[in-house]
Amino acid sequence: MRNTSQRKAVLLALGDLHGTHPTASEIYGAIKVRNYQIGLATVYRTLDAMVERGDVAAVRTGNAVRYDLTHHHHHHIVCQNCGKVTDVDASEVPSELLTFFEGETGFDLADATIQLNGICADCTTTR
Ligand SMILES: [Zn+2]
Ligand SMILES: [Zn+2]
């Protein structure tokens, strides 16, 4: 497979798995379901390149890296106990946050992608 078709296969798989924040091997599985010939190592390499280009977001949880499309701008909240990833709309992040960091760094900030880590409600109640 050529680079562009590899990227397309990964994008299609991420679309199939939308909302689940799949790992690389889950993406690999979804690509296989579509009968693409691709190796797991290629999936990893393609994902790395797409994260670098900003097409895909990498979300680090306690024990895995999970992936998501970036076409709608959003943030992530990660449970450090069970690894669950929750989406947060970009509009829900106060603009004061950017203003604060502009003051701290002198940057003119366009936007932010935030990952918040903590313990989810399910894990809090079962502990
Ligand atoms: Zn949890
Ligand atoms: Zn997400």
CSV table of C-alpha atoms in Angstrom, one decimal, residues 50-95:
chain,number,residue,atom,x,y,z
A,50,MET,CA,-0.5,11.6,11.1
A,51,VAL,CA,-0.1,12.8,14.7
A,52,GLU,CA,2.9,14.8,13.6
A,53,ARG,CA,0.8,16.4,10.8
A,54,GLY,CA,-2.0,17.1,13.3
A,55,ASP,CA,-4.5,14.9,11.5
A,56,VAL,CA,-4.8,12.6,14.5
A,57,ALA,CA,-4.6,13.2,18.2
A,58,ALA,CA,-2.7,10.8,20.5
A,59,VAL,CA,-4.1,10.5,23.9
A,60,ARG,CA,-1.8,9.0,26.5
A,61,THR,CA,-3.6,6.9,29.2
A,62,GLY,CA,-1.9,5.1,32.0
A,63,ASN,CA,-1.1,1.9,30.0
A,64,ALA,CA,-1.8,2.8,26.4
A,65,VAL,CA,-1.8,5.4,23.7
A,66,ARG,CA,-5.2,6.0,22.2
A,67,TYR,CA,-6.1,7.8,19.0
A,68,ASP,CA,-8.8,10.1,17.8
A,69,LEU,CA,-9.6,12.3,14.7
A,70,THR,CA,-8.9,16.0,15.1
A,71,HIS,CA,-11.5,17.3,12.6
A,72,HIS,CA,-13.7,18.6,15.4
A,73,HIS,CA,-11.5,20.4,17.9
A,74,HIS,CA,-11.9,19.0,21.4
A,75,HIS,CA,-10.0,18.1,24.5
A,76,HIS,CA,-9.7,14.9,26.5
A,77,ILE,CA,-10.2,13.8,30.1
A,78,VAL,CA,-8.4,10.6,30.9
A,79,CYS,CA,-9.2,8.3,33.8
A,80,GLN,CA,-5.8,7.1,35.2
A,81,ASN,CA,-7.4,4.1,36.8
A,82,CYS,CA,-9.4,2.4,34.0
A,83,GLY,CA,-8.0,4.3,31.0
A,84,LYS,CA,-11.4,5.7,29.9
A,85,VAL,CA,-11.2,8.7,27.6
A,86,THR,CA,-13.9,11.3,27.6
A,87,ASP,CA,-14.3,14.1,25.0
A,88,VAL,CA,-14.7,17.7,26.1
A,89,ASP,CA,-15.9,20.3,23.6
A,90,ALA,CA,-13.4,23.0,22.9
A,91,SER,CA,-16.0,25.7,23.6
A,92,GLU,CA,-16.2,24.4,27.2
A,93,VAL,CA,-12.7,25.5,27.9
A,94,PRO,CA,-12.7,29.1,29.3
A,95,SER,CA,-10.8,31.6,27.1
